[in-house]
Amino acid sequence: MKKVLALLAGIIFLISAGCTSTSDSGKTITEQAFPALFANVVDISQMASATYTGVGYQLRLNYTDLTADVVISGLRTPDGTAYPTISIKDIPWTIEKGAIIVAKGRNLTPEMSGFANVPLFSSFEMRLINRVANDKYIPGIVFSYTINNRFNVMSSYASQTMFATTVSKSTADNSEYKSVQTVYELDFNVETGRLKITMRNSNFASGMPAFDIVLENIPFTFAGTKARWSIDAITPKIGNDPFAAFPITDLSGELDFADDFELEFNCNPVTMSGSFEVEAEGSYTFVPEA
């Protein structure tokens, strides 16, 4: 019964979020488009990689048969191959804890037109989390797959919004301040390998005014379905102005697309005694109450 209720809730949510709903011989089906994703493609055989933008996905979820159809467009690999539209059908899917929709399969042969060497998808996985925050649909979505046992592909949105529990520890009096109000906006420039983090409504102590703090030009790398970043020191911006009075050091973090988020740094405001050790942890399934 719980599984049936979860499926029905998912159908209602997708329709309310603006996804199309169709009926095929009495079957309940939803369709969603995920345009303009990036794809990080690693050539295992040559230890080469490339990251592209403009990769699109169409997702068709059959709630009756629990199968998914995925159409991929704009995909390229580092060896110079540019694939035409790829259609993969009848991928089994389930709902995992946290209402995460997971479609996965192995050794899948897609349908392609006008392409002589149809690739084999040695493995395929899609994770989708249907999030709504402040009446806005901001899904967590990641596609990860291997083509011909040679190319590992990870694909998601370059801009991500994360909610987290932020804990700030003062070295002056060893006190802790906890908040769930800071919203973390992550903008990955996949062409330059640099990350911009906007921490909206952030503060580090009780009674401290909340600011929108911007951290720019942070180097990052991809590893599997994760992005990792670190930098020794950075001057934050408030508005468009550098704010040297709030120097930030030892910043590091990682995002597992459609999974978990972590960020930590030290801040030593010149107008306050002591420094603050800040840690933020969140996930795509966590959305604080308004």
mmCIF file of C-alpha atoms in Angstrom:
data_model
loop_
_atom_site.group_PDB
_atom_site.id
_atom_site.type_symbol
_atom_site.label_atom_id
_atom_site.label_comp_id
_atom_site.label_asym_id
_atom_site.label_seq_id
_atom_site.Cartn_x
_atom_site.Cartn_y
_atom_site.Cartn_z
ATOM 1 C CA MET A 1 0.000 0.000 0.000
ATOM 2 C CA LYS A 2 2.812 2.449 0.874
ATOM 3 C CA LYS A 3 4.433 1.836 -2.493
ATOM 4 C CA VAL A 4 1.163 2.512 -4.313
ATOM 5 C CA LEU A 5 0.628 5.729 -2.335
ATOM 6 C CA ALA A 6 4.181 6.845 -3.100
ATOM 7 C CA LEU A 7 3.658 6.247 -6.803
ATOM 8 C CA LEU A 8 0.367 8.143 -6.802
ATOM 9 C CA ALA A 9 1.977 11.024 -4.911
ATOM 10 C CA GLY A 10 4.737 11.119 -7.488
ATOM 11 C CA ILE A 11 2.279 11.264 -10.362
ATOM 12 C CA ILE A 12 0.307 14.102 -8.756
ATOM 13 C CA PHE A 13 3.509 16.007 -8.048
ATOM 14 C CA LEU A 14 4.848 15.705 -11.578
ATOM 15 C CA ILE A 15 1.585 16.920 -13.063
ATOM 16 C CA SER A 16 1.405 19.859 -10.655
ATOM 17 C CA ALA A 17 5.035 20.729 -11.451
ATOM 18 C CA GLY A 18 4.149 21.253 -15.077
ATOM 19 C CA CYS A 19 5.214 17.912 -16.542
ATOM 20 C CA THR A 20 3.042 16.455 -19.263
ATOM 21 C CA SER A 21 0.916 13.434 -18.480
ATOM 22 C CA THR A 22 -0.239 11.029 -21.157
ATOM 23 C CA SER A 23 -2.327 7.887 -21.344
ATOM 24 C CA ASP A 24 -1.100 4.962 -23.435
ATOM 25 C CA SER A 25 -3.550 2.072 -23.511
ATOM 26 C CA GLY A 26 -4.695 2.897 -19.994
ATOM 27 C CA LYS A 27 -1.163 3.317 -18.638
ATOM 28 C CA THR A 28 -0.101 6.329 -16.589
ATOM 29 C CA ILE A 29 2.939 8.082 -18.052
ATOM 30 C CA THR A 30 4.700 11.362 -17.315
ATOM 31 C CA GLU A 31 7.180 13.191 -19.519
ATOM 32 C CA GLN A 32 9.843 15.721 -18.535
ATOM 33 C CA ALA A 33 12.504 17.624 -20.452
ATOM 34 C CA PHE A 34 15.930 18.461 -19.040
ATOM 35 C CA PRO A 35 17.582 20.741 -21.611
ATOM 36 C CA ALA A 36 21.023 22.333 -21.557
ATOM 37 C CA LEU A 37 22.796 20.001 -19.136
ATOM 38 C CA PHE A 38 26.556 19.560 -19.124
ATOM 39 C CA ALA A 39 28.278 16.236 -19.710
ATOM 40 C CA ASN A 40 31.638 15.318 -18.225
ATOM 41 C CA VAL A 41 33.005 12.532 -20.424
ATOM 42 C CA VAL A 42 36.057 10.481 -19.422
ATOM 43 C CA ASP A 43 37.842 8.217 -21.915
ATOM 44 C CA ILE A 44 38.998 5.367 -19.672
ATOM 45 C CA SER A 45 41.316 3.905 -22.312
ATOM 46 C CA GLN A 46 43.176 7.161 -23.011
ATOM 47 C CA MET A 47 42.810 8.805 -19.592
ATOM 48 C CA ALA A 48 41.412 11.854 -21.366
ATOM 49 C CA SER A 49 38.326 13.847 -20.509
ATOM 50 C CA ALA A 50 36.187 16.634 -21.899
ATOM 51 C CA THR A 51 33.227 18.567 -20.584
ATOM 52 C CA TYR A 52 30.491 19.836 -22.875
ATOM 53 C CA THR A 53 27.384 21.917 -22.472
ATOM 54 C CA GLY A 54 24.136 21.730 -24.403
ATOM 55 C CA VAL A 55 23.353 18.061 -23.758
ATOM 56 C CA GLY A 56 19.603 17.436 -23.530
ATOM 57 C CA TYR A 57 17.472 14.664 -22.040
ATOM 58 C CA GLN A 58 13.836 13.693 -22.415
ATOM 59 C CA LEU A 59 12.488 11.415 -19.698
ATOM 60 C CA ARG A 60 9.336 9.335 -20.027
ATOM 61 C CA LEU A 61 8.282 7.517 -16.851
ATOM 62 C CA ASN A 62 5.728 4.726 -17.092
ATOM 63 C CA TYR A 63 4.131 4.444 -13.635
ATOM 64 C CA THR A 64 2.158 1.359 -14.600
ATOM 65 C CA ASP A 65 5.012 -0.827 -15.858
ATOM 66 C CA LEU A 66 7.742 0.948 -13.857
ATOM 67 C CA THR A 67 9.881 1.493 -16.942
ATOM 68 C CA ALA A 68 11.626 4.609 -18.221
ATOM 69 C CA ASP A 69 12.455 5.835 -21.726
ATOM 70 C CA VAL A 70 15.315 8.319 -22.100
ATOM 71 C CA VAL A 71 16.209 10.335 -25.205
ATOM 72 C CA ILE A 72 19.678 11.939 -25.279
ATOM 73 C CA SER A 73 20.710 14.697 -27.673
ATOM 74 C CA GLY A 74 23.928 16.646 -28.215
ATOM 75 C CA LEU A 75 26.248 14.007 -26.715
ATOM 76 C CA ARG A 76 29.912 13.921 -27.781
ATOM 77 C CA THR A 77 32.972 11.931 -26.704
ATOM 78 C CA PRO A 78 36.639 13.010 -26.504
ATOM 79 C CA ASP A 79 37.568 10.917 -29.570
ATOM 80 C CA GLY A 80 35.579 13.316 -31.774
ATOM 81 C CA THR A 81 32.392 11.276 -32.062
ATOM 82 C CA ALA A 82 29.207 13.354 -32.143
ATOM 83 C CA TYR A 83 26.178 11.141 -31.598
ATOM 84 C CA PRO A 84 22.796 11.750 -33.197
ATOM 85 C CA THR A 85 19.684 11.475 -31.040
ATOM 86 C CA ILE A 86 19.903 8.411 -28.781
ATOM 87 C CA SER A 87 16.788 6.637 -27.530
ATOM 88 C CA ILE A 88 16.980 4.085 -24.707
ATOM 89 C CA LYS A 89 13.748 2.314 -23.830
ATOM 90 C CA ASP A 90 12.259 0.159 -21.081
ATOM 91 C CA ILE A 91 14.779 0.900 -18.325
ATOM 92 C CA PRO A 92 13.489 -0.438 -14.979
ATOM 93 C CA TRP A 93 12.990 2.163 -12.264
ATOM 94 C CA THR A 94 12.146 2.232 -8.584
ATOM 95 C CA ILE A 95 11.593 4.750 -5.799
ATOM 96 C CA GLU A 96 14.277 4.762 -3.122
ATOM 97 C CA LYS A 97 14.253 6.305 0.343
ATOM 98 C CA GLY A 98 13.598 10.012 0.190
ATOM 99 C CA ALA A 99 11.321 9.657 -2.858
ATOM 100 C CA ILE A 100 14.337 9.380 -5.171
ATOM 101 C CA ILE A 101 13.419 7.980 -8.585
ATOM 102 C CA VAL A 102 16.207 5.682 -9.787
ATOM 103 C CA ALA A 103 16.291 4.131 -13.258
ATOM 104 C CA LYS A 104 19.156 1.773 -13.985
ATOM 105 C CA GLY A 105 20.163 -0.977 -16.369
ATOM 106 C CA ARG A 106 23.134 -2.735 -17.943
ATOM 107 C CA ASN A 107 24.115 -3.632 -21.507
ATOM 108 C CA LEU A 108 21.402 -1.496 -23.089
ATOM 109 C CA THR A 109 21.278 -1.112 -26.870
ATOM 110 C CA PRO A 110 19.731 2.216 -27.888
ATOM 111 C CA GLU A 111 17.768 3.110 -30.975
ATOM 112 C CA MET A 112 19.574 5.505 -33.346
ATOM 113 C CA SER A 113 18.913 6.644 -36.906
ATOM 114 C CA GLY A 114 21.595 7.117 -39.531
ATOM 115 C CA PHE A 115 24.467 5.937 -37.363
ATOM 116 C CA ALA A 116 26.413 2.828 -38.398
ATOM 117 C CA ASN A 117 28.081 1.929 -35.100
ATOM 118 C CA VAL A 118 25.321 1.921 -32.502
ATOM 119 C CA PRO A 119 27.024 2.080 -29.067
ATOM 120 C CA LEU A 120 26.321 -0.230 -26.159
ATOM 121 C CA PHE A 121 25.416 1.415 -22.876
ATOM 122 C CA SER A 122 27.396 -0.907 -20.622
ATOM 123 C CA SER A 123 25.722 0.687 -17.590
ATOM 124 C CA PHE A 124 23.124 3.409 -17.138
ATOM 125 C CA GLU A 125 21.705 5.152 -14.092
ATOM 126 C CA MET A 126 19.477 8.163 -13.615
ATOM 127 C CA ARG A 127 18.590 9.687 -10.230
ATOM 128 C CA LEU A 128 15.751 12.212 -10.009
ATOM 129 C CA ILE A 129 14.538 14.098 -6.949
ATOM 130 C CA ASN A 130 11.458 16.239 -7.483
ATOM 131 C CA ARG A 131 12.057 19.243 -5.229
ATOM 132 C CA VAL A 132 9.810 22.240 -4.717
ATOM 133 C CA ALA A 133 11.018 25.225 -2.673
ATOM 134 C CA ASN A 134 9.263 28.585 -2.445
ATOM 135 C CA ASP A 135 6.761 27.365 -5.031
ATOM 136 C CA LYS A 136 9.572 26.770 -7.532
ATOM 137 C CA TYR A 137 10.358 23.415 -9.102
ATOM 138 C CA ILE A 138 14.117 22.771 -8.719
ATOM 139 C CA PRO A 139 14.734 19.078 -9.370
ATOM 140 C CA GLY A 140 17.888 17.230 -8.501
ATOM 141 C CA ILE A 141 18.852 15.203 -11.555
ATOM 142 C CA VAL A 142 21.959 13.292 -12.594
ATOM 143 C CA PHE A 143 22.628 10.865 -15.415
ATOM 144 C CA SER A 144 25.659 8.585 -15.179
ATOM 145 C CA TYR A 145 26.472 5.940 -17.757
ATOM 146 C CA THR A 146 29.263 4.070 -19.519
ATOM 147 C CA ILE A 147 29.410 3.703 -23.313
ATOM 148 C CA ASN A 148 31.152 0.672 -24.862
ATOM 149 C CA ASN A 149 32.994 0.044 -21.585
ATOM 150 C CA ARG A 150 35.173 3.019 -22.570
ATOM 151 C CA PHE A 151 33.500 6.356 -21.914
ATOM 152 C CA ASN A 152 32.193 7.297 -18.470
ATOM 153 C CA VAL A 153 29.611 10.087 -18.656
ATOM 154 C CA MET A 154 28.149 12.211 -15.866
ATOM 155 C CA SER A 155 25.529 14.796 -16.740
ATOM 156 C CA SER A 156 23.590 17.349 -14.701
ATOM 157 C CA TYR A 157 22.777 21.059 -14.419
ATOM 158 C CA ALA A 158 25.734 23.442 -14.124
ATOM 159 C CA SER A 159 23.752 25.595 -11.680
ATOM 160 C CA GLN A 160 22.579 23.952 -8.475
ATOM 161 C CA THR A 161 20.591 25.147 -5.456
ATOM 162 C CA MET A 162 21.277 23.400 -2.158
ATOM 163 C CA PHE A 163 19.721 23.658 1.281
ATOM 164 C CA ALA A 164 21.750 22.681 4.315
ATOM 165 C CA THR A 165 22.191 22.805 8.050
ATOM 166 C CA THR A 166 24.981 25.278 8.752
ATOM 167 C CA VAL A 167 26.901 25.125 12.028
ATOM 168 C CA SER A 168 29.286 27.916 12.992
ATOM 169 C CA LYS A 169 31.667 27.454 15.939
ATOM 170 C CA SER A 170 33.238 30.521 17.550
ATOM 171 C CA THR A 171 36.855 30.138 18.661
ATOM 172 C CA ALA A 172 36.386 33.093 21.026
ATOM 173 C CA ASP A 173 34.005 31.345 23.423
ATOM 174 C CA ASN A 174 33.586 27.870 21.883
ATOM 175 C CA SER A 175 29.869 28.541 21.269
ATOM 176 C CA GLU A 176 27.941 27.090 18.342
ATOM 177 C CA TYR A 177 25.309 28.688 16.149
ATOM 178 C CA LYS A 178 23.074 26.560 13.937
ATOM 179 C CA SER A 179 20.883 27.680 11.045
ATOM 180 C CA VAL A 180 18.956 26.189 8.137
ATOM 181 C CA GLN A 181 18.195 29.549 6.531
ATOM 182 C CA THR A 182 21.273 29.870 4.312
ATOM 183 C CA VAL A 183 20.681 28.842 0.704
ATOM 184 C CA TYR A 184 23.731 27.759 -1.276
ATOM 185 C CA GLU A 185 23.755 28.498 -5.008
ATOM 186 C CA LEU A 186 26.521 26.688 -6.877
ATOM 187 C CA ASP A 187 27.408 27.806 -10.408
ATOM 188 C CA PHE A 188 29.924 25.511 -12.102
ATOM 189 C CA ASN A 189 31.685 26.982 -15.131
ATOM 190 C CA VAL A 190 32.533 23.694 -16.819
ATOM 191 C CA GLU A 191 34.608 25.431 -19.489
ATOM 192 C CA THR A 192 37.002 27.147 -17.055
ATOM 193 C CA GLY A 193 36.801 24.653 -14.182
ATOM 194 C CA ARG A 194 35.865 27.428 -11.750
ATOM 195 C CA LEU A 195 33.014 27.570 -9.254
ATOM 196 C CA LYS A 196 30.986 30.485 -7.921
ATOM 197 C CA ILE A 197 29.235 29.975 -4.571
ATOM 198 C CA THR A 198 26.522 32.373 -3.458
ATOM 199 C CA MET A 199 25.532 31.965 0.193
ATOM 200 C CA ARG A 200 22.195 33.699 0.525
ATOM 201 C CA ASN A 201 20.940 34.878 3.914
ATOM 202 C CA SER A 202 24.105 33.774 5.686
ATOM 203 C CA ASN A 203 25.375 34.677 9.159
ATOM 204 C CA PHE A 204 27.711 33.047 11.631
ATOM 205 C CA ALA A 205 26.410 34.102 15.051
ATOM 206 C CA SER A 206 23.175 34.953 16.814
ATOM 207 C CA GLY A 207 22.316 38.607 16.282
ATOM 208 C CA MET A 208 24.686 38.952 13.337
ATOM 209 C CA PRO A 209 23.002 40.502 10.275
ATOM 210 C CA ALA A 210 22.401 38.104 7.397
ATOM 211 C CA PHE A 211 24.261 38.801 4.148
ATOM 212 C CA ASP A 212 24.332 37.407 0.629
ATOM 213 C CA ILE A 213 27.999 36.409 0.389
ATOM 214 C CA VAL A 214 29.595 35.570 -2.964
ATOM 215 C CA LEU A 215 32.728 33.453 -3.372
ATOM 216 C CA GLU A 216 34.154 33.400 -6.883
ATOM 217 C CA ASN A 217 36.801 31.706 -9.019
ATOM 218 C CA ILE A 218 37.144 28.548 -6.907
ATOM 219 C CA PRO A 219 38.867 25.675 -8.765
ATOM 220 C CA PHE A 220 36.940 22.398 -8.918
ATOM 221 C CA THR A 221 37.257 18.959 -10.442
ATOM 222 C CA PHE A 222 34.841 16.156 -11.299
ATOM 223 C CA ALA A 223 35.193 12.623 -9.915
ATOM 224 C CA GLY A 224 32.448 10.187 -10.836
ATOM 225 C CA THR A 225 29.145 11.855 -9.933
ATOM 226 C CA LYS A 226 30.859 14.357 -7.631
ATOM 227 C CA ALA A 227 32.367 17.815 -7.930
ATOM 228 C CA ARG A 228 35.081 18.719 -5.422
ATOM 229 C CA TRP A 229 36.648 22.093 -4.707
ATOM 230 C CA SER A 230 39.155 23.757 -2.388
ATOM 231 C CA ILE A 231 41.061 27.021 -2.037
ATOM 232 C CA ASP A 232 43.428 28.257 0.664
ATOM 233 C CA ALA A 233 42.117 31.826 0.913
ATOM 234 C CA ILE A 234 39.459 33.935 -0.745
ATOM 235 C CA THR A 235 38.043 37.423 -0.320
ATOM 236 C CA PRO A 236 34.225 37.286 -0.328
ATOM 237 C CA LYS A 237 31.980 39.793 -2.013
ATOM 238 C CA ILE A 238 28.849 41.375 -0.615
ATOM 239 C CA GLY A 239 26.919 42.857 -3.485
ATOM 240 C CA ASN A 240 29.548 43.525 -6.132
ATOM 241 C CA ASP A 241 32.150 44.779 -3.681
ATOM 242 C CA PRO A 242 35.029 42.796 -2.168
ATOM 243 C CA PHE A 243 34.599 42.520 1.587
ATOM 244 C CA ALA A 244 38.112 42.205 2.987
ATOM 245 C CA ALA A 245 36.797 42.552 6.555
ATOM 246 C CA PHE A 246 35.479 38.962 6.307
ATOM 247 C CA PRO A 247 38.478 36.961 5.005
ATOM 248 C CA ILE A 248 37.740 33.290 4.339
ATOM 249 C CA THR A 249 40.398 30.563 4.498
ATOM 250 C CA ASP A 250 40.667 26.787 4.122
ATOM 251 C CA LEU A 251 37.519 26.501 2.041
ATOM 252 C CA SER A 252 36.652 23.059 0.696
ATOM 253 C CA GLY A 253 33.603 21.041 -0.202
ATOM 254 C CA GLU A 254 31.934 18.608 -2.531
ATOM 255 C CA LEU A 255 28.621 18.025 -4.230
ATOM 256 C CA ASP A 256 27.398 14.564 -5.150
ATOM 257 C CA PHE A 257 24.859 15.442 -7.830
ATOM 258 C CA ALA A 258 21.362 14.306 -6.758
ATOM 259 C CA ASP A 259 22.773 13.228 -3.401
ATOM 260 C CA ASP A 260 24.758 15.068 -0.690
ATOM 261 C CA PHE A 261 26.416 18.471 -0.266
ATOM 262 C CA GLU A 262 29.243 19.527 2.078
ATOM 263 C CA LEU A 263 31.056 22.818 2.596
ATOM 264 C CA GLU A 264 33.492 24.030 5.236
ATOM 265 C CA PHE A 265 35.637 27.110 5.753
ATOM 266 C CA ASN A 266 37.079 29.449 8.361
ATOM 267 C CA CYS A 267 36.114 33.107 8.682
ATOM 268 C CA ASN A 268 37.963 35.697 10.751
ATOM 269 C CA PRO A 269 35.931 38.954 10.766
ATOM 270 C CA VAL A 270 38.106 41.907 11.736
ATOM 271 C CA THR A 271 35.163 43.498 13.584
ATOM 272 C CA MET A 272 34.619 40.504 15.891
ATOM 273 C CA SER A 273 36.730 38.669 18.426
ATOM 274 C CA GLY A 274 37.970 35.247 17.420
ATOM 275 C CA SER A 275 37.200 33.368 14.254
ATOM 276 C CA PHE A 276 34.416 31.064 13.073
ATOM 277 C CA GLU A 277 34.706 27.483 11.873
ATOM 278 C CA VAL A 278 31.776 26.914 9.539
ATOM 279 C CA GLU A 279 30.410 23.595 8.286
ATOM 280 C CA ALA A 280 27.364 23.076 6.089
ATOM 281 C CA GLU A 281 25.805 19.707 5.283
ATOM 282 C CA GLY A 282 22.758 19.072 3.159
ATOM 283 C CA SER A 283 21.213 16.895 0.509
ATOM 284 C CA TYR A 284 18.761 17.133 -2.365
ATOM 285 C CA THR A 285 16.090 15.538 -0.197
ATOM 286 C CA PHE A 286 16.385 18.277 2.446
ATOM 287 C CA VAL A 287 14.233 21.380 2.019
ATOM 288 C CA PRO A 288 13.691 23.446 5.195
ATOM 289 C CA GLU A 289 10.233 24.625 6.079
ATOM 290 C CA ALA A 290 9.465 28.185 5.026
#
